[in-house]
Amino acid sequence: IMADKQVVNQLNDLLELLYDSSKGYQECTANISDERLKKLCSDLSEKRKGMIQDLETTIKNLQGEPVQSGSAT
């Protein structure tokens, strides 16, 4: 059980990074005029959101509580 707590803690650290990167890509989308780069950032943000959902499910399956946001303000 202790090993599961350590795994959940590490997965939550990763989850925070995914929230931060998704938000960062969204912010880039709003500030970029080049349509190709805008689409790329939008696609990367969406991919991160999918990873967030997958990781939240994994954490819940380990009886953990997923974090709800990133560390960036």
GROMACS .gro file of N, CA and C in nm, residues 3-72:
model
  210
    3ALA      N    1   0.372   0.153  -0.138
    3ALA     CA    2   0.422   0.170  -0.275
    3ALA      C    3   0.317   0.238  -0.361
    4ASP      N    4   0.188   0.202  -0.342
    4ASP     CA    5   0.082   0.267  -0.418
    4ASP      C    6   0.075   0.415  -0.387
    5LYS      N    7   0.093   0.454  -0.261
    5LYS     CA    8   0.091   0.597  -0.225
    5LYS      C    9   0.204   0.671  -0.294
    6GLN      N   10   0.322   0.609  -0.299
    6GLN     CA   11   0.435   0.672  -0.366
    6GLN      C   12   0.407   0.687  -0.515
    7VAL      N   13   0.349   0.584  -0.574
    7VAL     CA   14   0.315   0.589  -0.717
    7VAL      C   15   0.212   0.698  -0.742
    8VAL      N   16   0.109   0.704  -0.657
    8VAL     CA   17   0.005   0.807  -0.673
    8VAL      C   18   0.066   0.946  -0.660
    9ASN      N   19   0.157   0.965  -0.565
    9ASN     CA   20   0.222   1.095  -0.549
    9ASN      C   21   0.300   1.133  -0.674
   10GLN      N   22   0.372   1.038  -0.730
   10GLN     CA   23   0.449   1.065  -0.851
   10GLN      C   24   0.357   1.092  -0.971
   11LEU      N   25   0.249   1.016  -0.980
   11LEU     CA   26   0.154   1.038  -1.089
   11LEU      C   27   0.086   1.174  -1.075
   12ASN      N   28   0.059   1.216  -0.952
   12ASN     CA   29   0.001   1.348  -0.931
   12ASN      C   30   0.099   1.459  -0.970
   13ASP      N   31   0.228   1.437  -0.946
   13ASP     CA   32   0.328   1.534  -0.992
   13ASP      C   33   0.323   1.546  -1.144
   14LEU      N   34   0.314   1.433  -1.211
   14LEU     CA   35   0.305   1.432  -1.356
   14LEU      C   36   0.174   1.498  -1.402
   15LEU      N   37   0.067   1.472  -1.331
   15LEU     CA   38  -0.062   1.531  -1.364
   15LEU      C   39  -0.056   1.683  -1.356
   16GLU      N   40   0.011   1.736  -1.254
   16GLU     CA   41   0.028   1.882  -1.244
   16GLU      C   42   0.100   1.937  -1.366
   17LEU      N   43   0.204   1.867  -1.409
   17LEU     CA   44   0.279   1.912  -1.527
   17LEU      C   45   0.191   1.910  -1.652
   18LEU      N   46   0.106   1.809  -1.663
   18LEU     CA   47   0.017   1.803  -1.779
   18LEU      C   48  -0.084   1.917  -1.776
   19TYR      N   49  -0.138   1.948  -1.658
   19TYR     CA   50  -0.229   2.063  -1.648
   19TYR      C   51  -0.157   2.191  -1.690
   20ASP      N   52  -0.034   2.208  -1.640
   20ASP     CA   53   0.043   2.329  -1.673
   20ASP      C   54   0.072   2.338  -1.822
   21SER      N   55   0.111   2.227  -1.883
   21SER     CA   56   0.145   2.232  -2.025
   21SER      C   57   0.020   2.253  -2.111
   22SER      N   58  -0.091   2.192  -2.072
   22SER     CA   59  -0.215   2.214  -2.147
   22SER      C   60  -0.255   2.361  -2.142
   23LYS      N   61  -0.246   2.420  -2.024
   23LYS     CA   62  -0.279   2.562  -2.008
   23LYS      C   63  -0.182   2.649  -2.088
   24GLY      N   64  -0.055   2.614  -2.086
   24GLY     CA   65   0.045   2.690  -2.161
   24GLY      C   66   0.019   2.688  -2.311
   25TYR      N   67  -0.015   2.570  -2.363
   25TYR     CA   68  -0.047   2.561  -2.505
   25TYR      C   69  -0.173   2.639  -2.539
   26GLN      N   70  -0.271   2.639  -2.449
   26GLN     CA   71  -0.393   2.718  -2.473
   26GLN      C   72  -0.359   2.866  -2.477
   27GLU      N   73  -0.275   2.911  -2.385
   27GLU     CA   74  -0.236   3.052  -2.383
   27GLU      C   75  -0.159   3.090  -2.509
   28CYS      N   76  -0.074   3.000  -2.556
   28CYS     CA   77  -0.001   3.026  -2.680
   28CYS      C   78  -0.097   3.042  -2.797
   29THR      N   79  -0.199   2.958  -2.800
   29THR     CA   80  -0.297   2.964  -2.907
   29THR      C   81  -0.361   3.103  -2.914
   30ALA      N   82  -0.388   3.160  -2.799
   30ALA     CA   83  -0.452   3.292  -2.795
   30ALA      C   84  -0.358   3.403  -2.839
   31ASN      N   85  -0.227   3.379  -2.831
   31ASN     CA   86  -0.131   3.486  -2.858
   31ASN      C   87  -0.052   3.470  -2.987
   32ILE      N   88  -0.088   3.372  -3.068
   32ILE     CA   89  -0.015   3.345  -3.193
   32ILE      C   90  -0.104   3.382  -3.311
   33SER      N   91  -0.046   3.452  -3.407
   33SER     CA   92  -0.125   3.489  -3.525
   33SER      C   93  -0.109   3.388  -3.639
   34ASP      N   94   0.003   3.316  -3.644
   34ASP     CA   95   0.025   3.217  -3.749
   34ASP      C   96  -0.071   3.099  -3.728
   35GLU      N   97  -0.155   3.074  -3.826
   35GLU     CA   98  -0.260   2.973  -3.813
   35GLU      C   99  -0.204   2.831  -3.795
   36ARG      N  100  -0.092   2.801  -3.860
   36ARG     CA  101  -0.033   2.667  -3.845
   36ARG      C  102   0.016   2.645  -3.703
   37LEU      N  103   0.083   2.745  -3.649
   37LEU     CA  104   0.132   2.734  -3.511
   37LEU      C  105   0.016   2.733  -3.411
   38LYS      N  106  -0.085   2.811  -3.441
   38LYS     CA  107  -0.205   2.815  -3.356
   38LYS      C  108  -0.269   2.676  -3.350
   39LYS      N  109  -0.282   2.612  -3.466
   39LYS     CA  110  -0.341   2.478  -3.470
   39LYS      C  111  -0.253   2.377  -3.397
   40LEU      N  112  -0.123   2.387  -3.416
   40LEU     CA  113  -0.030   2.297  -3.348
   40LEU      C  114  -0.046   2.308  -3.196
   41CYS      N  115  -0.047   2.430  -3.145
   41CYS     CA  116  -0.062   2.452  -3.000
   41CYS      C  117  -0.197   2.402  -2.951
   42SER      N  118  -0.301   2.424  -3.029
   42SER     CA  119  -0.434   2.376  -2.993
   42SER      C  120  -0.436   2.224  -2.988
   43ASP      N  121  -0.377   2.160  -3.088
   43ASP     CA  122  -0.372   2.013  -3.091
   43ASP      C  123  -0.293   1.958  -2.973
   44LEU      N  124  -0.181   2.021  -2.941
   44LEU     CA  125  -0.100   1.975  -2.828
   44LEU      C  126  -0.175   1.991  -2.696
   45SER      N  127  -0.250   2.100  -2.682
   45SER     CA  128  -0.330   2.120  -2.562
   45SER      C  129  -0.435   2.010  -2.549
   46GLU      N  130  -0.500   1.977  -2.659
   46GLU     CA  131  -0.603   1.871  -2.658
   46GLU      C  132  -0.542   1.736  -2.625
   47LYS      N  133  -0.424   1.708  -2.677
   47LYS     CA  134  -0.357   1.582  -2.644
   47LYS      C  135  -0.327   1.575  -2.495
   48ARG      N  136  -0.284   1.686  -2.438
   48ARG     CA  137  -0.256   1.690  -2.294
   48ARG      C  138  -0.383   1.662  -2.214
   49LYS      N  139  -0.496   1.717  -2.260
   49LYS     CA  140  -0.623   1.694  -2.191
   49LYS      C  141  -0.659   1.546  -2.191
   50GLY      N  142  -0.633   1.478  -2.301
   50GLY     CA  143  -0.656   1.334  -2.307
   50GLY      C  144  -0.566   1.259  -2.210
   51MET      N  145  -0.440   1.302  -2.203
   51MET     CA  146  -0.347   1.240  -2.108
   51MET      C  147  -0.392   1.263  -1.965
   52ILE      N  148  -0.445   1.382  -1.938
   52ILE     CA  149  -0.495   1.415  -1.804
   52ILE      C  150  -0.606   1.319  -1.766
   53GLN      N  151  -0.699   1.297  -1.855
   53GLN     CA  152  -0.810   1.205  -1.826
   53GLN      C  153  -0.760   1.064  -1.799
   54ASP      N  154  -0.666   1.018  -1.881
   54ASP     CA  155  -0.611   0.884  -1.862
   54ASP      C  156  -0.539   0.871  -1.728
   55LEU      N  157  -0.462   0.973  -1.695
   55LEU     CA  158  -0.385   0.968  -1.570
   55LEU      C  159  -0.477   0.978  -1.449
   56GLU      N  160  -0.582   1.058  -1.458
   56GLU     CA  161  -0.679   1.066  -1.348
   56GLU      C  162  -0.742   0.929  -1.323
   57THR      N  163  -0.777   0.859  -1.429
   57THR     CA  164  -0.836   0.726  -1.417
   57THR      C  165  -0.738   0.630  -1.350
   58THR      N  166  -0.613   0.636  -1.391
   58THR     CA  167  -0.510   0.549  -1.333
   58THR      C  168  -0.494   0.576  -1.184
   59ILE      N  169  -0.491   0.703  -1.147
   59ILE     CA  170  -0.476   0.741  -1.005
   59ILE      C  171  -0.596   0.691  -0.925
   60LYS      N  172  -0.716   0.707  -0.978
   60LYS     CA  173  -0.836   0.659  -0.908
   60LYS      C  174  -0.834   0.507  -0.894
   61ASN      N  175  -0.785   0.438  -0.997
   61ASN     CA  176  -0.776   0.292  -0.991
   61ASN      C  177  -0.678   0.246  -0.883
   62LEU      N  178  -0.584   0.332  -0.848
   62LEU     CA  179  -0.488   0.302  -0.740
   62LEU      C  180  -0.540   0.353  -0.605
   63GLN      N  181  -0.670   0.388  -0.601
   63GLN     CA  182  -0.735   0.437  -0.480
   63GLN      C  183  -0.679   0.573  -0.436
   64GLY      N  184  -0.625   0.649  -0.531
   64GLY     CA  185  -0.573   0.782  -0.502
   64GLY      C  186  -0.670   0.891  -0.542
   65GLU      N  187  -0.638   1.012  -0.503
   65GLU     CA  188  -0.717   1.130  -0.536
   65GLU      C  189  -0.635   1.218  -0.631
   66PRO      N  190  -0.678   1.230  -0.757
   66PRO     CA  191  -0.601   1.311  -0.852
   66PRO      C  192  -0.607   1.460  -0.818
   67VAL      N  193  -0.496   1.529  -0.840
   67VAL     CA  194  -0.496   1.675  -0.825
   67VAL      C  195  -0.588   1.733  -0.932
   68GLN      N  196  -0.638   1.854  -0.907
   68GLN     CA  197  -0.736   1.914  -0.998
   68GLN      C  198  -0.680   2.031  -1.079
   69SER      N  199  -0.553   2.063  -1.057
   69SER     CA  200  -0.495   2.174  -1.132
   69SER      C  201  -0.343   2.161  -1.132
   70GLY      N  202  -0.282   2.249  -1.208
   70GLY     CA  203  -0.136   2.249  -1.217
   70GLY      C  204  -0.075   2.335  -1.107
   71SER      N  205   0.056   2.349  -1.115
   71SER     CA  206   0.127   2.426  -1.014
   71SER      C  207   0.149   2.571  -1.057
   72ALA      N  208   0.134   2.598  -1.187
   72ALA     CA  209   0.155   2.734  -1.236
   72ALA      C  210   0.034   2.821  -1.202
   0.00000   0.00000   0.00000
